[in-house]
Short mmCIF file of C-alpha atoms in Angstrom, two decimals:
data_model
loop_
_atom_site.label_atom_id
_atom_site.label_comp_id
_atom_site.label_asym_id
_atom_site.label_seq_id
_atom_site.Cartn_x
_atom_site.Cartn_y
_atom_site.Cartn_z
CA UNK A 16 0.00 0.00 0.00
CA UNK A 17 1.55 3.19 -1.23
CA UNK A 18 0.31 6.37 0.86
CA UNK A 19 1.84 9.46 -1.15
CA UNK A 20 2.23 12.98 0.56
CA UNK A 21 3.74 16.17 -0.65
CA UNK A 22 6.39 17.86 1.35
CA UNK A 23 6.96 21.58 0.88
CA UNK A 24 10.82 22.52 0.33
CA UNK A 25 10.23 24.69 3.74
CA UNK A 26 8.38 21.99 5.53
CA UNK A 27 11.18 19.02 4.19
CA UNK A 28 13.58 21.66 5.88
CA UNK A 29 12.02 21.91 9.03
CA UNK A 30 11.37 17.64 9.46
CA UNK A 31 15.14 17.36 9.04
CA UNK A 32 15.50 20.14 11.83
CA UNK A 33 13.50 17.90 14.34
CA UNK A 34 15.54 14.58 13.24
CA UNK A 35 18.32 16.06 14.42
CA UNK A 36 16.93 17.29 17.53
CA UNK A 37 15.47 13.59 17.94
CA UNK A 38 19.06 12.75 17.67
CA UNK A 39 20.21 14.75 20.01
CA UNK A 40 17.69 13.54 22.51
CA UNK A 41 18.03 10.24 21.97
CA UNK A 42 14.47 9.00 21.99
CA UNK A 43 14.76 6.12 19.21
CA UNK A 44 10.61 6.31 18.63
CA UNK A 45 10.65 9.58 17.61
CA UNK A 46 13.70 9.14 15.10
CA UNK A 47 11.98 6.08 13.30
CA UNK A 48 8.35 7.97 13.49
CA UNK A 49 10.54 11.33 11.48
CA UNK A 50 12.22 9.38 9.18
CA UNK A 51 8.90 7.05 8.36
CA UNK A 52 7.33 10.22 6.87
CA UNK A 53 10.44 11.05 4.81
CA UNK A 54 10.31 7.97 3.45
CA UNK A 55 6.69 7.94 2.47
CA UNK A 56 7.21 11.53 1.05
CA UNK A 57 9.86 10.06 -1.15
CA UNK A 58 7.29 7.48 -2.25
CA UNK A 59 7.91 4.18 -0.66
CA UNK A 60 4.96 2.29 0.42
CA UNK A 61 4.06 1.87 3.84
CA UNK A 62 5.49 -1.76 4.19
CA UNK A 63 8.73 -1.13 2.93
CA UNK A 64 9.02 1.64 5.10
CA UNK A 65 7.99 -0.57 8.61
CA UNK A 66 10.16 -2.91 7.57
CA UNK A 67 13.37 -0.60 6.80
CA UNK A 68 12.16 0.86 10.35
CA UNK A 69 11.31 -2.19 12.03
CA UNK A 70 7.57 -1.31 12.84
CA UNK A 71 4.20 -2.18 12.30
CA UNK A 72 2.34 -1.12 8.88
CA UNK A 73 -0.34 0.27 11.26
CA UNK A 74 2.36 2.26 13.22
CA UNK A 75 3.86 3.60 10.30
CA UNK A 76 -0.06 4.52 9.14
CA UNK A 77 -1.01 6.04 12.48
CA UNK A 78 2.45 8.34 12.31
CA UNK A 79 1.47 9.91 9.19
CA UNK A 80 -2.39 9.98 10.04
CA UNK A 81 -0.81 12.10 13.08
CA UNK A 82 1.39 14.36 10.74
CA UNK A 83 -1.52 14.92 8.30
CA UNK A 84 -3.74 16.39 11.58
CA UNK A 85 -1.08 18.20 13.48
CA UNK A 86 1.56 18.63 10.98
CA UNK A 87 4.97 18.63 12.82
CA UNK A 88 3.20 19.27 16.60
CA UNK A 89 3.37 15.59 15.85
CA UNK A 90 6.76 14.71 15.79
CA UNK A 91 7.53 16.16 19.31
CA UNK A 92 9.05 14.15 22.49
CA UNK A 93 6.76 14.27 25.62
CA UNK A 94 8.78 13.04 28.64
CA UNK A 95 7.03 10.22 30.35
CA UNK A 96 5.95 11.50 34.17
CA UNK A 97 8.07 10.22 36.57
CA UNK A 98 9.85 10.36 40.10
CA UNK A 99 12.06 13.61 40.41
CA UNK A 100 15.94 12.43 39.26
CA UNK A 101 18.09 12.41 42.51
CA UNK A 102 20.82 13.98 40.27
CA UNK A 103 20.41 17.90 39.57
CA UNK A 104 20.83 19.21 35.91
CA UNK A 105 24.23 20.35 36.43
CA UNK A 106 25.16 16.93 38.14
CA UNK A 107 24.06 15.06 35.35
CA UNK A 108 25.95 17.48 32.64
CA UNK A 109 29.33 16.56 35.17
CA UNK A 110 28.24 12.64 35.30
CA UNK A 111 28.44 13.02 31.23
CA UNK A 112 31.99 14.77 31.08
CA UNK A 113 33.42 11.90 33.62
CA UNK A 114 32.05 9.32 31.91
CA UNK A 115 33.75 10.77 29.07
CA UNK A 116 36.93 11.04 30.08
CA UNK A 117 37.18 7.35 30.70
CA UNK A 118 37.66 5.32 34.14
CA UNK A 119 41.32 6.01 34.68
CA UNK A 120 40.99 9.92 34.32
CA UNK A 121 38.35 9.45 37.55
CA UNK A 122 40.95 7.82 39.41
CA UNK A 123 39.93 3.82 38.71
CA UNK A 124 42.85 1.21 37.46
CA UNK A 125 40.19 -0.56 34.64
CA UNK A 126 39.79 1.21 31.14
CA UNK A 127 36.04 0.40 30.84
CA UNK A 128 33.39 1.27 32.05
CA UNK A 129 30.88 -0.91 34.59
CA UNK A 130 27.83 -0.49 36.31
CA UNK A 131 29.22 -1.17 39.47
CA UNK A 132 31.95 1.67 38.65
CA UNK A 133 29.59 4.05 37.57
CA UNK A 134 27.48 3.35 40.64
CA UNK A 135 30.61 4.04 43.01
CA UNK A 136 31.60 7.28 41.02
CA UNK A 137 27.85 8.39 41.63
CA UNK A 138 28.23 7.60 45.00
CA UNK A 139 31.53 9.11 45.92
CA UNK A 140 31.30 12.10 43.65
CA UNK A 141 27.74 13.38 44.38
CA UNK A 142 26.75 11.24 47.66
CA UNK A 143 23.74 9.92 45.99
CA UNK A 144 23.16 6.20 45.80
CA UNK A 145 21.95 4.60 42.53
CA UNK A 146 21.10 0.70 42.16
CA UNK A 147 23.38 -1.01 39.78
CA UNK A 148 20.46 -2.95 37.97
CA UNK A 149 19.06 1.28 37.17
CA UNK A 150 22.48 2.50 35.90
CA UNK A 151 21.70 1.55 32.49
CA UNK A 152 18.43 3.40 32.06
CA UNK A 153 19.89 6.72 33.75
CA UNK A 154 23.39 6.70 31.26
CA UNK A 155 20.36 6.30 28.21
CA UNK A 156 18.53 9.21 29.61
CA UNK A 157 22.04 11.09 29.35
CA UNK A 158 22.60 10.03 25.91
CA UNK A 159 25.23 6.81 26.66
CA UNK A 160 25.05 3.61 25.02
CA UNK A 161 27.07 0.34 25.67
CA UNK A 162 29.43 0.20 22.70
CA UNK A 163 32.42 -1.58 21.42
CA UNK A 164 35.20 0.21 21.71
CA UNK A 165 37.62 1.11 18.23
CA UNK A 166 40.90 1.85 17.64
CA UNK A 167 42.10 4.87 16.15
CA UNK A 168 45.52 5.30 14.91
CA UNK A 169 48.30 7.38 16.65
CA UNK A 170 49.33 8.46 12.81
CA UNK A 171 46.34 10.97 12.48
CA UNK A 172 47.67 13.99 11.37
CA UNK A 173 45.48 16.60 13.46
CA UNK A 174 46.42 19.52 10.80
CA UNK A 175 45.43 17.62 7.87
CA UNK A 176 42.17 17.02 9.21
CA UNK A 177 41.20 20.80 10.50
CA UNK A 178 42.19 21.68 7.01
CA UNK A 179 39.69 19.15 5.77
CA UNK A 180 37.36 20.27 8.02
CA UNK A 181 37.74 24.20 7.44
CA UNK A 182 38.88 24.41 4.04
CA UNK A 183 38.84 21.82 1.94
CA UNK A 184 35.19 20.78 2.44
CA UNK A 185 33.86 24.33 2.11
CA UNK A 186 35.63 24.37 -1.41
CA UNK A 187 34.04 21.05 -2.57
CA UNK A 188 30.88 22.15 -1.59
CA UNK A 189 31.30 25.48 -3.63
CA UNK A 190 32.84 24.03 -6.08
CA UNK A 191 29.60 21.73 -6.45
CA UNK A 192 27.07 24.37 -6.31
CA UNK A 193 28.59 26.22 -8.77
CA UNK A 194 28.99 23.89 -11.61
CA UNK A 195 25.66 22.23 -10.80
CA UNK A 196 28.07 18.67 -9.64
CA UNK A 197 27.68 15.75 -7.61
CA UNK A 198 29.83 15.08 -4.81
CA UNK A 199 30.67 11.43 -4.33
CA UNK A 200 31.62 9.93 -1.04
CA UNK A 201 33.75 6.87 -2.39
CA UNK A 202 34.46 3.25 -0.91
CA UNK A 203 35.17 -0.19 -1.05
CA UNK A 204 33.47 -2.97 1.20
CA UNK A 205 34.42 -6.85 1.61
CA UNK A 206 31.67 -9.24 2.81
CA UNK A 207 32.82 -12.60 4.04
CA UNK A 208 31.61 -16.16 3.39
CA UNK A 209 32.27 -16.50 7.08
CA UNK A 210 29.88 -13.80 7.94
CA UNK A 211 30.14 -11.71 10.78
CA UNK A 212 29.42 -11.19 14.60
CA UNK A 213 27.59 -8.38 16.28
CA UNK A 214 26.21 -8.24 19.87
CA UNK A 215 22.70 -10.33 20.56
CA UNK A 216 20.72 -10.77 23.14
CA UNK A 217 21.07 -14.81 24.74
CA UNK A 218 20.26 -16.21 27.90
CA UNK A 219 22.61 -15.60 30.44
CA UNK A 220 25.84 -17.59 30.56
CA UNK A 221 25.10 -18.78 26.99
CA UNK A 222 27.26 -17.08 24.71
CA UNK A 223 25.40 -17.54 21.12
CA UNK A 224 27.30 -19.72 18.34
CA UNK A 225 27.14 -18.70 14.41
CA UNK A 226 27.93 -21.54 12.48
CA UNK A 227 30.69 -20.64 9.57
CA UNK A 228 31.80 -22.51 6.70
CA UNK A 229 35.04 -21.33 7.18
CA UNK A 230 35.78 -20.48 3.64
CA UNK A 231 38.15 -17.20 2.75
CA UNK A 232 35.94 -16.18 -0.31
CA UNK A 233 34.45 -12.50 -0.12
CA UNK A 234 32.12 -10.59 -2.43
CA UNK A 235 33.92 -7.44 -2.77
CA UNK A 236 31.55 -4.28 -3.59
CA UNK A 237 32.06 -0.98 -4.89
CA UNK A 238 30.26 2.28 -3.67
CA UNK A 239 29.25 6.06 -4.40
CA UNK A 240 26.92 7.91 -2.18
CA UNK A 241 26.10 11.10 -3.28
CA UNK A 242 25.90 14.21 -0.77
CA UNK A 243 22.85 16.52 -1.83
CA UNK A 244 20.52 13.51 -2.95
CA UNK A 245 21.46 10.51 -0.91
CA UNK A 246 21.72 8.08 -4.32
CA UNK A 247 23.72 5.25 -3.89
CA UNK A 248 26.00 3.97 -7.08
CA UNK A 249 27.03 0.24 -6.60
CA UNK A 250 28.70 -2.35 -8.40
CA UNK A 251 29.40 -6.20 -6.41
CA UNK A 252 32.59 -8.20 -7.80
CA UNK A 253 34.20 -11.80 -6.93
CA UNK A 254 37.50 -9.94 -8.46
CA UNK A 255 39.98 -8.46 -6.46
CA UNK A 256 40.16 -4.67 -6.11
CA UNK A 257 42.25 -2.74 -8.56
CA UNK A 258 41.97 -0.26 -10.48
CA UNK A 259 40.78 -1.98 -13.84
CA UNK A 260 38.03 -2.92 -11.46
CA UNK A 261 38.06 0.41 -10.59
CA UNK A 262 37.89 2.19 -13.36
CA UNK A 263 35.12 0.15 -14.82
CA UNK A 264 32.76 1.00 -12.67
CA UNK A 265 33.62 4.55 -12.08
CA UNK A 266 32.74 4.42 -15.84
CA UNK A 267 29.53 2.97 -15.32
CA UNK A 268 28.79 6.35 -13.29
CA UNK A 269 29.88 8.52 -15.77
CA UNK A 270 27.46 6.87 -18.48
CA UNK A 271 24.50 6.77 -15.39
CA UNK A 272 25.17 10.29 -14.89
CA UNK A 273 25.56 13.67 -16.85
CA UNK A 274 26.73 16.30 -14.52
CA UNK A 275 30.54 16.92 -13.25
CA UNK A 276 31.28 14.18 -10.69
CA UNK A 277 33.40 15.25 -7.35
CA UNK A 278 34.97 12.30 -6.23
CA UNK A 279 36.05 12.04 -2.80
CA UNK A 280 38.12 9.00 -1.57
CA UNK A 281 40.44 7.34 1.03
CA UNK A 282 44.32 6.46 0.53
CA UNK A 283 44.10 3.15 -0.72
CA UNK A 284 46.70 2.28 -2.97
CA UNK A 285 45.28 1.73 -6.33
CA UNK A 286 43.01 4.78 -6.30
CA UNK A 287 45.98 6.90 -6.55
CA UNK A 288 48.52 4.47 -9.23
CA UNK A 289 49.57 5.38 -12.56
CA UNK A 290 46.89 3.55 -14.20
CA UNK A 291 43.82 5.49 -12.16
CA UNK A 292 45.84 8.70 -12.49
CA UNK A 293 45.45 8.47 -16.53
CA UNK A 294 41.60 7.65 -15.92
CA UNK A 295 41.19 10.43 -14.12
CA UNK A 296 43.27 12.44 -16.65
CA UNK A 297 40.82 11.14 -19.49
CA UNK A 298 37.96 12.43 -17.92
CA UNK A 299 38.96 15.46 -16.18
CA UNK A 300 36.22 17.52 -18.39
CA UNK A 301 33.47 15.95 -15.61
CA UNK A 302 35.40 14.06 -12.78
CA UNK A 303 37.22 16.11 -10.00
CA UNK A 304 39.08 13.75 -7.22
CA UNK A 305 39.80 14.88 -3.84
CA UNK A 306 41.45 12.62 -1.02
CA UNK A 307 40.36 12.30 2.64
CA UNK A 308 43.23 12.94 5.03
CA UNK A 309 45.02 10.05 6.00
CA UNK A 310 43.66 7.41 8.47
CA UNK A 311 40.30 9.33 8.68
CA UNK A 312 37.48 6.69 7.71
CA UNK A 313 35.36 8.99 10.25
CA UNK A 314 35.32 11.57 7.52
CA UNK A 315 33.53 8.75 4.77
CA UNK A 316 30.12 8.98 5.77
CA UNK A 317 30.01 5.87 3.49
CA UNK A 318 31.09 3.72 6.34
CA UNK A 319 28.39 3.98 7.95
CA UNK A 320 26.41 2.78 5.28
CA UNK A 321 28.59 -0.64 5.11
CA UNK A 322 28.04 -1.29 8.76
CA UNK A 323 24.21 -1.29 8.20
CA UNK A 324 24.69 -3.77 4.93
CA UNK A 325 26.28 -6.07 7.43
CA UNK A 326 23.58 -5.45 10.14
CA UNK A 327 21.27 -6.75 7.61
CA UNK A 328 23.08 -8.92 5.19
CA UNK A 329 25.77 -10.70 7.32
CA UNK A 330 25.56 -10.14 11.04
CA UNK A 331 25.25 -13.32 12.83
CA UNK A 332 24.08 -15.48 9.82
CA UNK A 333 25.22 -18.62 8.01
CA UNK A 334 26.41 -18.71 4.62
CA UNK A 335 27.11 -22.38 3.37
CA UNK A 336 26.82 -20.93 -0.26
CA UNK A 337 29.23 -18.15 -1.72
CA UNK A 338 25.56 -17.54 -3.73
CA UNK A 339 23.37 -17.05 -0.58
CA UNK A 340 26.06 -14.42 0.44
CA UNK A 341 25.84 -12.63 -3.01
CA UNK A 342 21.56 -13.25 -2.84
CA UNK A 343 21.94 -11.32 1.09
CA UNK A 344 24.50 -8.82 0.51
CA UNK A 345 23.13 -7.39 -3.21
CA UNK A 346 19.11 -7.63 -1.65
CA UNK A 347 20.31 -5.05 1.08
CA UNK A 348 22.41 -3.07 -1.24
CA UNK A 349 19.04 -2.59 -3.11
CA UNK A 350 17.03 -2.12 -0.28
CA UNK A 351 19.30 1.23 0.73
CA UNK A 352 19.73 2.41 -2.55
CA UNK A 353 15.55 3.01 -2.62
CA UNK A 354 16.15 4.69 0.61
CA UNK A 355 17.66 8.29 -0.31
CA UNK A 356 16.79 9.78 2.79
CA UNK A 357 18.43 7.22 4.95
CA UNK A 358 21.25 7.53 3.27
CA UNK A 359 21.47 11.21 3.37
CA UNK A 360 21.17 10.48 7.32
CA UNK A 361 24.62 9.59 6.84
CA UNK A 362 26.12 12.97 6.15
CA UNK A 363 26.10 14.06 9.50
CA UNK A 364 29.19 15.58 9.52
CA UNK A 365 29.48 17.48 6.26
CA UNK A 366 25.34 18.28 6.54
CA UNK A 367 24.28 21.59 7.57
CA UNK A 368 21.19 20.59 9.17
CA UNK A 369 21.53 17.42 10.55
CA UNK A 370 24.76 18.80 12.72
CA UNK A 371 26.42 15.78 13.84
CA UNK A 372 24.69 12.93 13.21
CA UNK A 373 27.45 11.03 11.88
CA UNK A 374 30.22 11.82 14.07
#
């Protein structure tokens, strides 16, 4: 069932506004309720959309029923009545910074984070007394989650990225508006046979088993998402990367598309050889390349996008088939590339109204 509304460029403006004050937030409900009637202004019926969102067809009915009457009163967060919090405002706002400074800055030996550690800081810091088993929903009223930690490199060149960040981006983007071009956020992604793990939910003291084949075969998968539109160029390979694979299906865009193309990438290798460099030579009348600092896949709001094509296509699952891994991973690639708005979700760092989303 298709349910079509209009969306005024003014009124589009403001709904993006109030997703990323539902970011900020934090109340998950509200996000999938704002970005349900995005995607049914783009034209997606409404079970495509509860299932992208993970909620009921009559949910995602009763949210635009809702916008239709009260128009974006709708989309606001009403705060659940409630007990008082024994923490002040300003006690919370210092609870935040501690928490993210890390443990050993507050004077603990351990580098992560517990309930029973947060409960003691509480305690000793503030004098108020919270029970360990309600630590969890207070750091999620505060805007914490419990995440897996990543590594970032010690080789990040601070300089390179602040000139990213405060002049090089600011000249793509002109650059862009001025010849009328799309700016393309470029990566590569390998998917596994093996498939891959992700936190669950499992009874206690029952750590859940995937079973794996085993097998080091990967489909390897080309990407372009671009900036002002959220359209997402794709192209799945058994071949290795290089850049005759490369160049092929940066090709393919260039026949898909008919403005100038500004190409943004990482510092892989073959991106930048000899062979590339005379592609991008040949077709320097409509393709403009830029390159992300160094060790910055933060700045590739593309990665984000791969992380929810595993969520969906390979997280947890089974592949005893190299063609039920090509059948999963190129049905979610599909799935996101009829989801503009989703993917402009992603450009939370380069975006002027979505703030920070992505970072």
């Amino acid at each position: 069932m298709i349910m079509r509304i209009r969306l005024s460029k003014a009124l589009r403006q403001s709904l993006f506004d109030r997703l990323h004050q539902a970011y900020t937030i934090g109340p998950l409900r509200l996000v999938r309720r704002i970005h349900a009637v995005l995607a049914l202004a783009e034209g997606h019926s409404v079970a495509d959309v509860a299932e992208s969102l993970h909620l009921s067809e009559q949910a995602v009915r009763d949210y635009l029923t809702g916008f239709i009457l009260d128009g974006i009163a709708s989309l606001s967060y009403r705060r659940p009545p409630g007990r008082p919090p024994k923490l002040t405002k300003s006690q919370r706002k210092e609870l935040s910074d501690l928490l993210t400074a890390g443990p050993e800055a507050a004077g603990y030996e351990s580098g992560c984070w517990s309930s029973l550690l947060i409960q003691d800081l509480i305690q000793r810091r503030f004098g108020v007394e919270y029970h360990p088993q309600y630590i969890g929903a207070l750091l999620g009223t505060l805007g914490f989650s419990f995440q897996k930690a990543r590594f970032v490199s010690d080789h990040l060149d601070a300089a390179a990225r602040q000139e990213w960040e405060t002049t090089t981006w600011p000249t793509i983007l002109r650059l862009a508006r001025e010849e009328g071009a799309l700016i393309l956020f470029g990566d590569e992604a390998s998917f596994a046979q093996w498939g891959s793990l992700s936190y669950t939910w499992a009874p206690r003291g029952q750590q859940p088993v995937v079973k794996t084949c085993g097998k080091r075969k990967a489909y390897k998968v080309f990407g372009l998402i671009e900036y002002f539109t959220g359209q997402f160029f794709y192209r799945g390979s058994t071949e290795r990367f290089n850049s005759a694979t490369s160049a092929s299906f940066l090709a393919d865009v260039l026949a898909q598309t008919t403005q100038p193309l500004i190409l943004i990438q990482d510092g892989a290798k073959y991106p930048t050889n000899k062979d590339m460099a005379q592609f991008f030579a040949d077709h320097a009348d409509r393709l403009t390349t830029f390159q992300l600092p160094s060790y910055s896949p933060d700045f590739n709001p593309i990665e984000y996008l791969w992380k929810k094509i595993r969520k969906r296509a390979t997280h947890l699952k089974y592949f005893p088939e190299f063609a039920r891994l090509l059948e999963k991973v190129d049905d979610s690639l599909r799935h996101f590339a009829h989801l503009p708005s989703e993917i402009r979700s992603l450009m939370g760092r380069y975006c002027e109204t979505l703030g920070t989303l992505a970072a």
